[in-house]
Amino acid sequence: MIQNLQYKYLVAGLIFIASTLLGYIALSQYIPSSGKVDAFSALSSSKPIEKEFNKELQTRIAEQKLAAAGTYELQKIFNAPDGDVLDSKGNAVKLSQYTSGKYTLLTFFYDMCADAKGCPYAFTTMHTVKNYLEKTPALSKQVRFVNISFDPERDTPMMMAGLEKRANRNNKDFSIDWRYLTTKNVDVLIPLIDAYGQNVDIALDKDSGKRTMEYPHVLKIYLIDPKGVIREIYSTTYLSPEMLLNDIETLMIETEKGV
Amino acid sequence: MYLTDKFPKLKALTKAVAMAVVVGAATQMPSAIADETSCSPFTPLVKGQEDFVYVWTLGVKGLGDESDKLVTVDANPASKTYGKVINKLSVGGRGEAHHMGFTDDRKFMWAGALDSNKIFIFDVATDPSKPKLVKTLNNFVAKSGLVGPHTFYAIPGRMIVAALSNAKDHGGQTGMAIYTNAGEYVSTTMMPTTNGGDGFGYDAAINPNKNAMLTTAFTGWNNYMMDLGKLIKDKDAMKQFGNTTVMWDYKTMKPTKIFNTPGAALEARWSYAPGDNWAVTTTALTSEIYVYKQDDHGEWQQHKVGTIGDPAKIPLPVDISLVSSGKGLWINTFMDGTARYWDMTDPLHPSEVYTKKIGEQVNMVSPSYDGKRVYFTTSLLSNWDMKGKSDDQFLKAYNWDGKDLKLAFEIDFYKEKLGRAHHMKFQARDLKTLQPLQASTANKLNFASNP
């Protein structure tokens, strides 16, 4: 019996390690290597190419029939809720320190998420936004990304540290501040996701009725202005890097105008 | 092109992102491809067998508890209670119950009352067989200045509430309010009254892929609460119907084009079939079908594509519902109680291919995702429904084989002392394999804690 249990734990552990490695390999293809960031660094000082980038972006925005940035107003939906979270060093901090002072894209996720229209899709979209913004250091410094796990059991601060390191690899002065946060436990998490309106289910094994590692959820990304007000909510059905960039720029123009 | 050629890794990233977008778009298709009782494309759809049909039912004086209520019907043929009412949840009082809409996560359902202006929010996830009323919004008029909360259309984290009227004169000038899913008021957008707009409103439907929203126009409280017989004889009142439809930039909530659409266009439906770029509506008073399609320059154009029945007899087209492929459209005509199926293979040249009399009167139609089951209900408005023996009030479920509707079950809402059967929504949720995190109190002990 004990041997069986040990065997099960060993298999489960191996599966966990293998899936983590596979996940890393799968995601690492989307992550810029150091050479690429250097190239971007060169690009950011090269105005003609910067213009080319902008032209490419504007073309994509036009293709999506999006109104020009600054010509529309984003609703003030609700104040970004506060809560207790753990940073990647395990420090207990208030979420509010990551939801004000910058233009913030915040999303809930879990590292084991394998739903192509869920967390991985959010990650690639946000990474594209990051790559665009980092062409213009003055812009990228004003933007922050926040990922909060709704799987505190597996997504420990140590795990968050690994993800954060990966996301912020080759950080330069102009890089976007990308934070990975978790919570002490599910009791702390629930009020937070409830406040954000981010419902999530636990998938149960149909035979045993026990929890699986899946947390089915409708993907949401929240755009929060520097005052800590949620100004847009995106979901899989309505999400593109161009839309995010356009909305961030709209908020920046709003700030410039002193609205 | 220049950049990706120069920097291969950027090219790889672009490809990877493009692939992810395609995968995302492809995997989201099931939630954006089908009509399934005309849900918002932001809401997950029931793609298999629906377990329950919810019927938002108008209370009738002297019948049962006389209150508006949410009736739950077992719609799963494998169930022992198939075709039976398994739950009824009264909201207390009569307020002209009308339409419903799920939130973007399909866990809550909002239901409105056109006279009391109350909005009821039901939890339909914790136990879908027994919806629970979790919140009642009483501030719709005070917050928005609007009257008659009609359409409940989910967008990410929020609900668009398209209204029929306004608090100043109870006429047809109206707009759309937006609430958070938690029921907090956010903003109001009025229907346009310039550049050809008449300010009337009714339904709203969004095509996220086109960043487009189509709205239609009906009439104000003064008319929709008036007895239909009296209304028809009132020439001035009959002038107070909407004659426009509006295409909007959904993102900015600004009108992009206003169309002249005489005769009160009602339900707005998009075809979400891959590659399609059109929407459809029908006009209540003129019995016409209008299709909205982008031209070669990407500009939205309105096309009058068909006539329903004999307009001289005012068959009164009411609810319409596209099948998931976009190749068929159910149209109900209220006055003759007839369901009509139109072939929409060529949306600009559709044709009626099937008709069936459902009852003395028929209003709403809801096909399942696979189109094999079609449900009908009867009530239009409490003061517009037929009188006496013609006042059929039922839910009828049919099986559809592509050629004929065959009755599966029916529930007489008067015999069951329920009331007038109006809007329907489906639900399916296997609680044995899916539990809300919030409902896992017992399981919390099983979760480890971070230090």
XYZ file of C-alpha atoms in Angstrom:
710
model
C 0.000 0.000 0.000
C 2.757 2.381 1.068
C 4.853 1.295 -1.878
C 1.895 1.992 -4.150
C 1.508 5.445 -2.690
C 5.207 6.174 -3.064
C 5.039 4.960 -6.631
C 2.057 7.217 -7.314
C 3.843 10.213 -5.819
C 6.956 9.403 -7.821
C 4.956 9.188 -11.059
C 3.028 12.355 -10.203
C 6.300 14.135 -9.436
C 7.878 13.034 -12.687
C 4.790 14.116 -14.646
C 4.884 17.472 -12.900
C 8.571 18.030 -13.670
C 8.142 16.865 -17.260
C 5.113 19.067 -17.858
C 6.882 22.051 -16.318
C 9.870 21.495 -18.602
C 7.613 21.025 -21.611
C 5.727 24.156 -20.695
C 8.983 26.056 -20.452
C 10.156 24.764 -23.814
C 6.785 25.570 -25.379
C 6.730 29.087 -24.040
C 10.416 29.859 -24.480
C 9.968 30.000 -28.240
C 7.879 33.103 -27.712
C 10.353 34.737 -25.421
C 12.963 37.024 -26.885
C 16.525 35.837 -26.592
C 19.233 38.183 -25.485
C 20.314 38.745 -29.076
C 16.851 39.852 -29.965
C 16.596 42.308 -27.128
C 19.922 43.732 -28.183
C 18.529 44.098 -31.635
C 15.499 45.819 -30.201
C 17.771 48.049 -28.203
C 19.429 49.062 -31.423
C 16.075 49.550 -33.049
C 14.822 51.831 -30.351
C 17.557 54.301 -31.143
C 16.979 54.078 -34.849
C 14.158 56.435 -35.707
C 13.457 55.355 -39.303
C 13.000 51.773 -38.175
C 10.953 52.935 -35.251
C 8.740 54.683 -37.756
C 8.522 51.484 -39.733
C 7.369 49.669 -36.638
C 4.788 52.338 -36.018
C 3.635 52.099 -39.611
C 3.252 48.346 -39.291
C 1.282 48.784 -36.088
C -0.971 51.436 -37.584
C -1.645 49.180 -40.557
C -2.727 46.377 -38.273
C -4.900 48.752 -36.266
C -6.557 49.931 -39.468
C -7.107 46.343 -40.599
C -8.995 45.675 -37.383
C -11.169 48.741 -37.963
C -10.040 50.200 -34.658
C -10.562 53.909 -34.134
C -7.393 55.959 -33.787
C -5.976 56.183 -30.287
C -7.228 59.206 -28.401
C -10.404 59.597 -30.475
C -12.508 57.619 -28.042
C -13.008 57.276 -24.326
C -12.576 54.118 -22.314
C -15.193 53.566 -19.638
C -14.284 53.863 -15.985
C -15.551 50.421 -15.093
C -14.566 50.003 -11.442
C -11.653 50.592 -9.121
C -9.107 47.812 -9.247
C -9.808 45.765 -6.121
C -7.084 45.405 -3.553
C -6.067 42.228 -1.782
C -3.296 40.334 -0.112
C -0.819 38.700 -2.441
C 2.636 37.210 -2.287
C 5.340 38.527 -4.549
C 7.888 36.276 -6.175
C 10.124 36.495 -3.109
C 7.333 35.312 -0.870
C 6.762 38.744 0.682
C 3.213 39.515 1.737
C 2.230 42.671 -0.131
C -0.879 44.559 -1.117
C -1.940 44.114 -4.711
C -2.677 47.849 -4.943
C 1.020 48.602 -5.196
C 0.926 46.873 -8.570
C -2.330 48.378 -9.834
C -1.607 52.084 -9.708
C 1.034 54.524 -10.869
C 1.408 52.854 -14.246
C -0.752 51.596 -17.098
C -1.288 48.023 -15.992
C -2.409 44.904 -17.798
C -3.522 42.389 -15.183
C -4.657 38.852 -15.748
C -5.339 35.751 -13.680
C -3.686 32.550 -14.797
C -2.197 29.285 -13.650
C 1.045 27.857 -14.860
C -0.374 24.469 -15.783
C -3.022 26.006 -18.023
C -2.961 24.263 -21.386
C -6.058 25.851 -22.892
C -4.909 27.407 -26.150
C -7.552 30.110 -25.863
C -6.691 30.756 -22.219
C -3.485 31.627 -20.389
C -1.040 30.808 -23.226
C -3.006 33.067 -25.555
C -2.896 35.878 -22.996
C 0.837 35.335 -22.560
C 1.660 35.557 -26.264
C -0.579 38.581 -26.708
C 0.980 40.398 -23.773
C 4.433 39.489 -24.969
C 3.715 41.022 -28.346
C 2.561 44.192 -26.604
C 5.756 44.165 -24.573
C 7.864 43.849 -27.697
C 6.069 46.719 -29.369
C 6.272 48.999 -26.357
C 9.908 48.354 -25.675
C 10.770 50.034 -28.956
C 9.929 53.242 -27.172
C 11.493 53.316 -23.702
C 9.519 56.383 -22.693
C 6.356 54.338 -23.145
C 7.486 51.012 -21.802
C 8.552 52.530 -18.497
C 4.965 53.605 -17.925
C 3.516 50.142 -18.408
C 3.306 47.165 -16.066
C 2.055 43.612 -16.533
C 0.691 41.591 -13.611
C -0.095 37.881 -13.615
C -1.874 36.494 -10.555
C -2.195 32.765 -10.114
C -5.401 31.092 -9.076
C -3.517 27.930 -8.268
C -1.668 28.904 -5.072
C -0.989 25.291 -4.219
C 1.264 24.663 -7.183
C 2.102 28.228 -8.175
C 4.259 29.006 -5.163
C 6.360 32.164 -4.878
C 9.317 30.095 -6.034
C 7.427 29.134 -9.171
C 6.426 32.757 -9.649
C 10.057 33.785 -9.349
C 10.963 31.445 -12.189
C 8.175 32.729 -14.389
C 8.985 36.324 -13.544
C 12.652 35.811 -14.321
C 11.714 34.298 -17.646
C 9.308 37.077 -18.531
C 11.771 39.759 -17.534
C 14.774 38.050 -19.022
C 17.362 40.487 -20.273
C 15.647 43.306 -18.545
C 16.914 46.691 -19.564
C 16.085 50.052 -18.158
C 13.339 50.400 -20.682
C 11.755 47.012 -20.073
C 8.210 46.584 -18.953
C 7.853 45.610 -15.315
C 6.219 42.166 -15.475
C 5.173 40.793 -12.094
C 4.043 37.297 -11.208
C 2.061 37.119 -7.986
C 0.369 34.386 -6.037
C -1.598 34.143 -2.820
C -1.131 32.450 0.502
C -3.967 30.050 -0.124
C -7.299 29.705 -1.826
C -9.125 31.424 1.039
C -7.127 34.584 0.346
C -7.527 34.148 -3.391
C -11.307 33.787 -3.516
C -12.225 37.313 -2.347
C -9.750 38.685 -4.871
C -11.088 36.839 -7.895
C -14.635 37.524 -6.759
C -13.879 41.245 -6.592
C -12.452 41.203 -10.098
C -15.339 39.137 -11.418
C -12.943 36.444 -12.552
C -14.908 33.255 -12.047
C -13.036 30.006 -12.171
C -14.099 26.409 -11.840
C -12.327 23.361 -10.533
C -12.442 20.468 -12.939
C -13.192 17.223 -11.139
C -12.339 13.736 -12.244
C -15.588 12.223 -13.498
C -14.892 8.858 -11.857
C -13.316 9.746 -8.542
C -14.825 13.198 -8.118
C -11.444 14.465 -6.994
C -9.831 17.679 -8.101
C -7.796 17.641 -11.268
C -5.077 20.158 -12.126
C -7.438 22.074 -14.409
C -9.080 25.374 -13.593
C -11.489 26.124 -16.447
C -12.096 29.844 -16.737
C -13.026 32.565 -19.188
C -9.846 34.503 -19.916
C -9.953 38.139 -18.866
C -7.279 40.801 -19.115
C -7.873 44.037 -17.226
C -6.456 47.376 -18.376
C -5.936 49.611 -15.353
C -5.030 53.304 -15.530
C -2.401 54.926 -13.258
C -5.163 56.010 -10.876
C -6.061 52.381 -10.316
C -9.301 52.374 -12.296
C -10.167 49.465 -14.586
C -10.787 50.975 -18.009
C -11.233 47.927 -20.205
C -11.706 44.181 -19.878
C -10.657 41.875 -22.705
C -11.493 38.239 -23.332
C -10.385 35.674 -25.884
C -13.129 36.623 -28.288
C -12.026 40.233 -28.335
C -8.290 40.520 -27.857
C -5.367 41.536 -29.992
C -2.010 43.183 -29.293
C -3.029 46.088 -31.489
C -6.191 46.668 -29.494
C -4.278 46.631 -26.221
C -1.674 49.056 -27.556
C -4.330 51.336 -28.977
C -6.150 51.453 -25.657
C -2.974 52.034 -23.660
C -2.111 54.904 -25.983
C -5.630 56.287 -25.583
C -5.149 56.362 -21.819
C -1.759 58.021 -22.229
C -3.301 60.711 -24.408
C -6.042 61.152 -21.808
C -3.381 61.680 -19.137
C -1.550 64.174 -21.335
C -4.767 66.127 -21.765
C -5.225 66.104 -18.010
C -8.642 64.467 -18.178
C 8.302 42.652 -44.031
C 11.571 44.547 -43.874
C 11.983 43.965 -40.188
C 11.083 40.317 -40.186
C 13.485 39.698 -43.031
C 16.224 41.500 -41.227
C 15.614 39.855 -37.900
C 14.727 36.174 -38.289
C 13.849 35.790 -34.629
C 11.313 38.555 -34.919
C 9.918 36.705 -37.881
C 9.721 33.556 -35.781
C 8.015 35.451 -32.997
C 5.597 37.023 -35.421
C 4.788 33.599 -36.783
C 4.396 32.177 -33.305
C 2.096 34.988 -32.275
C 0.179 34.758 -35.513
C -0.185 31.034 -34.920
C -1.333 31.644 -31.385
C -3.882 34.147 -32.638
C -5.097 31.685 -35.229
C -5.266 28.915 -32.637
C -7.025 31.273 -30.289
C -9.434 32.323 -32.975
C -9.981 28.759 -34.018
C -10.534 27.451 -30.539
C -12.804 30.288 -29.667
C -14.913 29.590 -32.711
C -17.257 27.227 -30.911
C -18.132 30.076 -28.603
C -18.487 32.593 -31.382
C -19.844 30.565 -34.223
C -23.341 29.760 -33.199
C -26.547 31.456 -32.389
C -27.818 29.156 -29.582
C -30.815 31.275 -28.724
C -28.985 34.394 -29.816
C -26.462 34.555 -27.009
C -23.702 37.109 -26.979
C -20.549 35.810 -28.689
C -18.719 36.666 -25.470
C -20.681 33.947 -23.655
C -19.720 30.256 -23.791
C -22.352 28.305 -25.667
C -24.111 25.042 -24.899
C -22.929 22.946 -27.797
C -24.389 19.607 -26.803
C -27.711 18.591 -25.346
C -29.218 21.321 -23.228
C -30.275 20.115 -19.788
C -32.648 22.926 -18.916
C -34.742 25.562 -20.616
C -35.405 28.628 -18.511
C -38.593 30.505 -19.368
C -38.981 34.077 -18.128
C -42.695 34.142 -17.470
C -45.144 37.006 -16.943
C -47.400 36.674 -13.941
C -51.145 36.835 -14.611
C -53.686 38.209 -12.187
C -55.812 35.423 -10.756
C -53.434 32.689 -11.909
C -51.232 30.820 -9.454
C -49.163 33.200 -7.379
C -49.801 35.950 -9.986
C -46.090 36.904 -10.037
C -43.465 37.055 -12.727
C -41.284 34.000 -12.414
C -38.374 32.074 -13.800
C -39.585 28.635 -14.817
C -37.070 25.814 -15.229
C -37.981 22.971 -17.573
C -36.063 19.702 -17.842
C -35.053 19.438 -21.507
C -32.799 16.402 -21.407
C -34.548 13.388 -22.989
C -32.428 11.095 -20.819
C -33.916 12.544 -17.657
C -36.850 11.097 -15.759
C -38.425 14.529 -15.558
C -37.933 15.331 -19.245
C -40.450 17.836 -20.506
C -41.618 18.769 -17.010
C -41.438 21.939 -14.957
C -38.869 21.168 -12.269
C -38.609 24.568 -10.620
C -40.356 27.930 -10.509
C -38.913 30.967 -8.851
C -41.253 33.920 -8.364
C -39.718 37.372 -8.085
C -42.731 38.916 -6.394
C -45.194 41.090 -8.277
C -45.792 41.700 -11.969
C -43.453 44.052 -13.822
C -43.811 42.940 -17.459
C -41.141 40.241 -17.556
C -39.514 40.224 -20.972
C -35.962 39.213 -21.938
C -32.909 37.595 -20.340
C -29.195 37.316 -20.996
C -26.249 35.413 -19.529
C -23.143 37.108 -18.177
C -19.932 36.496 -20.103
C -19.126 33.437 -17.988
C -22.667 31.986 -18.207
C -22.816 31.744 -14.452
C -25.425 34.414 -13.943
C -28.495 35.350 -15.897
C -30.009 38.820 -15.960
C -33.737 39.187 -16.570
C -35.628 42.424 -17.054
C -39.113 43.772 -16.507
C -40.290 46.428 -18.978
C -42.799 48.116 -16.681
C -41.266 47.938 -13.207
C -37.781 48.487 -14.705
C -36.392 45.949 -12.290
C -33.466 43.785 -13.283
C -33.123 40.397 -11.635
C -29.804 38.557 -11.455
C -30.022 34.783 -11.055
C -27.218 32.384 -10.170
C -27.588 29.622 -12.764
C -24.271 27.864 -12.121
C -24.231 26.706 -8.526
C -27.276 24.528 -9.157
C -28.601 25.072 -12.693
C -31.737 23.055 -11.910
C -32.635 25.539 -9.186
C -31.674 29.080 -10.143
C -31.273 31.412 -7.216
C -32.134 35.122 -7.215
C -28.981 36.775 -5.909
C -29.582 40.450 -6.647
C -32.331 42.808 -7.801
C -31.364 46.095 -9.414
C -33.864 48.836 -8.689
C -31.755 51.734 -9.943
C -32.055 51.368 -13.695
C -34.205 54.474 -14.220
C -32.410 56.598 -11.638
C -28.959 55.771 -12.939
C -29.528 55.723 -16.683
C -32.605 57.893 -17.231
C -33.899 55.044 -19.362
C -37.061 52.968 -19.097
C -37.813 49.443 -20.277
C -34.663 47.308 -19.857
C -35.016 45.029 -22.868
C -31.890 43.306 -24.160
C -29.204 41.893 -21.862
C -26.058 41.425 -23.890
C -22.838 40.279 -22.275
C -19.519 41.931 -23.004
C -16.323 41.134 -21.065
C -17.014 41.759 -17.398
C -20.105 43.824 -18.149
C -23.655 43.749 -19.395
C -25.161 45.999 -22.040
C -28.784 46.732 -21.192
C -30.551 48.062 -24.290
C -33.710 49.945 -23.322
C -36.940 50.830 -25.099
C -37.926 54.140 -23.567
C -36.977 57.021 -21.307
C -38.029 58.432 -17.960
C -38.876 61.936 -19.229
C -41.836 61.232 -21.502
C -41.973 57.429 -21.756
C -41.644 57.831 -25.527
C -39.273 56.066 -27.883
C -36.094 58.083 -27.308
C -33.812 55.724 -25.485
C -30.343 54.271 -25.164
C -28.108 51.561 -23.753
C -26.816 51.336 -20.211
C -23.764 49.383 -19.178
C -23.410 47.641 -15.836
C -20.594 45.572 -14.389
C -21.310 41.905 -13.857
C -21.612 42.755 -10.173
C -24.540 45.024 -10.997
C -22.770 48.360 -10.640
C -23.833 51.045 -13.101
C -21.074 52.240 -15.459
C -22.443 54.452 -18.229
C -25.253 55.264 -20.665
C -25.048 55.733 -24.418
C -28.068 57.348 -26.051
C -29.349 56.270 -29.450
C -28.414 58.827 -32.114
C -30.884 61.570 -32.994
C -28.753 63.314 -35.623
C -27.537 62.277 -39.077
C -30.788 60.436 -39.706
C -31.126 58.835 -36.299
C -34.561 58.795 -34.661
C -33.386 57.903 -31.167
C -35.420 54.699 -30.922
C -33.929 51.470 -29.653
C -34.682 47.815 -29.081
C -32.031 45.120 -29.598
C -28.235 45.126 -29.766
C -25.930 42.477 -31.211
C -22.159 42.507 -31.583
C -19.743 40.981 -34.051
C -16.372 41.147 -32.244
C -14.441 40.133 -35.337
C -15.750 43.191 -37.155
C -15.760 45.506 -34.138
C -19.373 46.137 -35.107
C -22.634 46.378 -33.194
C -26.076 46.507 -34.812
C -28.987 48.075 -32.967
C -32.649 48.147 -33.908
C -35.642 50.306 -32.925
C -39.116 49.594 -31.551
C -41.324 51.911 -29.503
C -41.593 53.532 -26.077
C -43.400 52.659 -22.859
C -46.475 54.684 -23.917
C -47.025 52.223 -26.738
C -45.734 48.902 -25.504
C -47.853 49.119 -22.355
C -50.969 50.167 -24.310
C -53.620 47.646 -25.304
C -52.803 46.555 -28.859
C -56.352 47.035 -30.150
C -56.420 50.572 -28.802
C -52.930 51.296 -30.103
C -53.714 50.305 -33.682
C -56.614 52.801 -33.732
C -54.465 55.626 -32.353
C -52.906 57.330 -35.389
C -50.549 59.485 -33.371
C -49.357 56.569 -31.310
C -48.765 54.517 -34.458
C -46.349 57.175 -35.628
C -44.218 56.535 -32.577
C -42.301 53.536 -33.847
C -38.643 53.384 -34.753
C -37.680 53.607 -38.408
C -33.928 53.228 -38.202
C -31.186 50.753 -37.523
C -27.682 51.731 -36.495
C -24.283 50.164 -37.105
C -21.863 51.104 -34.331
C -18.158 50.955 -33.674
C -18.471 48.601 -30.727
C -15.162 49.614 -29.193
C -15.941 53.293 -29.059
C -19.741 52.919 -28.799
C -20.114 55.505 -31.557
C -22.512 55.173 -34.530
C -20.742 54.528 -37.823
C -23.796 54.416 -40.076
C -27.505 55.010 -39.633
C -29.955 53.258 -41.929
C -33.527 54.065 -42.829
C -35.406 50.889 -41.860
C -39.151 51.589 -41.790
C -41.509 49.592 -39.593
C -39.733 48.864 -36.301
C -36.841 46.477 -36.791
C -36.748 44.075 -33.852
C -34.239 41.285 -33.217
C -30.688 41.773 -34.478
C -28.687 38.634 -35.290
C -25.175 38.144 -36.669
C -24.014 35.164 -38.621
C -20.831 34.023 -36.881
C -20.068 31.346 -39.446
C -16.420 31.579 -40.559
C -16.023 34.100 -43.330
C -19.497 35.571 -42.921
C -19.820 39.290 -42.467
C -23.516 39.930 -42.272
C -26.334 40.525 -39.828
C -30.078 40.270 -40.212
C -33.218 41.794 -38.759
C -36.926 41.849 -39.557
C -39.432 44.665 -39.282
C -42.566 44.136 -37.199
C -44.900 46.500 -39.000
C -43.724 46.142 -42.608
C -42.774 42.423 -42.600
C -39.455 42.864 -44.340
C -36.118 41.115 -43.904
C -33.033 43.330 -43.945
C -29.476 42.095 -44.235
C -26.421 44.184 -43.349
C -23.271 43.285 -45.222
C -19.946 44.924 -45.852
C -19.300 46.001 -49.425
C -15.977 45.684 -51.217
C -14.759 48.815 -49.443
C -15.644 47.477 -46.029
C -18.603 49.830 -45.646
C -21.777 48.425 -44.142
C -24.731 48.391 -46.508
C -28.362 47.565 -45.812
C -30.237 45.264 -48.210
C -33.965 44.567 -48.203
C -33.888 40.876 -49.081
C -37.314 39.421 -48.471
C -40.939 39.863 -47.457
C -42.530 37.742 -44.753
C -46.091 36.620 -45.428
C -48.550 39.236 -46.635
C -47.559 42.603 -45.157
C -51.086 43.900 -45.779
C -52.326 41.432 -43.166
C -49.616 42.519 -40.693
C -48.403 39.022 -39.729
C -46.138 40.793 -37.218
C -42.723 39.114 -37.462
C -41.377 38.883 -33.950
C -38.462 36.713 -32.824
C -35.903 35.434 -35.300
C -33.005 33.048 -34.759
C -30.159 32.077 -37.052
C -28.929 28.500 -37.058
C -25.253 28.023 -36.226
C -24.152 27.608 -39.827
C -25.798 30.905 -40.750
C -27.605 29.083 -43.537
C -31.060 29.110 -42.018
C -33.251 31.580 -40.177
C -36.289 30.859 -38.043
C -38.866 33.642 -38.174
C -42.007 33.661 -36.054
C -45.056 35.641 -37.100
C -47.119 36.429 -34.043
C -50.573 37.082 -35.476
C -50.889 33.771 -37.327
C -48.886 31.744 -34.793
C -46.590 30.485 -37.534
C -42.945 29.484 -37.562
C -41.169 30.048 -40.860
C -37.800 28.677 -41.903
C -35.845 30.693 -44.441
C -32.915 29.385 -46.440
C -30.130 31.935 -45.940
C -27.474 30.158 -48.007
C -27.324 33.336 -50.052
C -28.174 35.978 -47.447
C -28.933 38.560 -50.102
C -31.414 36.226 -51.821
C -33.076 34.173 -49.093
C -36.242 32.157 -49.554
C -38.916 30.732 -47.293
C -38.773 26.932 -47.456
C -40.980 25.757 -44.585
C -43.862 26.950 -42.453
C -45.729 25.405 -39.537
C -48.489 26.735 -37.366
C -47.306 26.455 -33.779
C -50.352 27.881 -32.021
C -52.836 30.716 -32.082
C -49.932 33.040 -31.319
C -46.178 32.517 -31.186
C -43.374 34.865 -30.216
C -39.955 33.467 -29.268
C -37.961 30.789 -31.079
C -34.759 29.163 -29.791
C -32.908 26.482 -31.738
C -30.244 24.337 -30.107
C -26.633 24.728 -31.212
C -26.875 21.734 -33.543
C -30.220 22.957 -34.831
C -31.929 19.623 -34.100
C -34.213 20.955 -31.392
C -36.333 24.077 -31.628
C -38.348 25.616 -28.793
C -41.224 28.061 -29.041
C -43.059 30.280 -26.568
C -46.025 32.549 -26.972
C -46.203 35.827 -25.105
C -45.266 39.098 -26.802
C -46.386 41.711 -24.287
C -49.106 41.358 -21.676
C -51.279 43.969 -23.384
C -50.521 42.764 -26.912
C -51.196 39.046 -26.480
C -54.373 37.628 -27.985
C -57.547 37.627 -25.963
C -59.849 34.786 -24.912
C -59.348 31.332 -26.409
C -56.648 32.579 -28.768
C -54.451 33.470 -25.829
C -52.323 30.334 -26.048
C -49.538 30.305 -23.490
C -47.102 27.436 -23.809
C -43.615 26.131 -24.282
C -43.404 23.686 -27.153
C -40.293 21.680 -27.975
C -39.841 20.210 -31.428
C -37.312 17.980 -33.126
C -36.159 19.324 -36.481
C -34.786 16.989 -39.138
C -34.248 19.728 -41.684
C -37.605 19.071 -43.299
C -40.250 19.027 -40.602
C -40.857 20.014 -36.995
C -42.051 17.104 -34.858
C -43.461 17.827 -31.436
C -41.328 16.472 -28.580
C -43.219 17.930 -25.624
C -45.378 20.853 -24.665
C -46.260 22.573 -21.429
C -49.449 24.580 -21.115
C -48.428 27.555 -18.989
C -52.014 28.436 -18.124
C -52.923 24.891 -17.144
C -49.799 24.773 -14.965
C -50.829 28.136 -13.447
C -47.509 29.693 -14.429
C -48.416 32.698 -16.603
C -47.403 33.994 -20.013
C -44.352 32.220 -21.443
C -41.848 34.636 -22.901
C -38.043 34.463 -23.278
C -36.057 31.208 -23.222
C -32.453 30.416 -22.413
C -30.687 27.053 -22.239
C -28.285 25.789 -19.632
C -26.073 22.728 -19.263
C -23.463 22.251 -16.600
C -22.170 18.969 -15.250
C -21.732 19.556 -11.553
C -20.028 16.192 -11.215
C -17.048 17.397 -13.231
C -17.194 21.121 -12.674
C -17.419 23.075 -9.463
C -16.994 26.778 -8.908
C -13.918 27.496 -6.818
C -16.224 29.510 -4.608
C -18.295 26.445 -3.854
C -15.395 24.356 -2.692
C -15.491 25.205 0.994
C -15.057 21.590 1.997
C -12.154 21.243 -0.366
C -10.320 24.257 0.945
C -8.736 22.054 3.568
C -7.172 20.091 0.769
C -5.351 23.122 -0.582
C -1.870 23.690 0.647
C -0.836 27.111 1.873
C 2.157 29.133 0.874
C 4.274 30.215 3.874
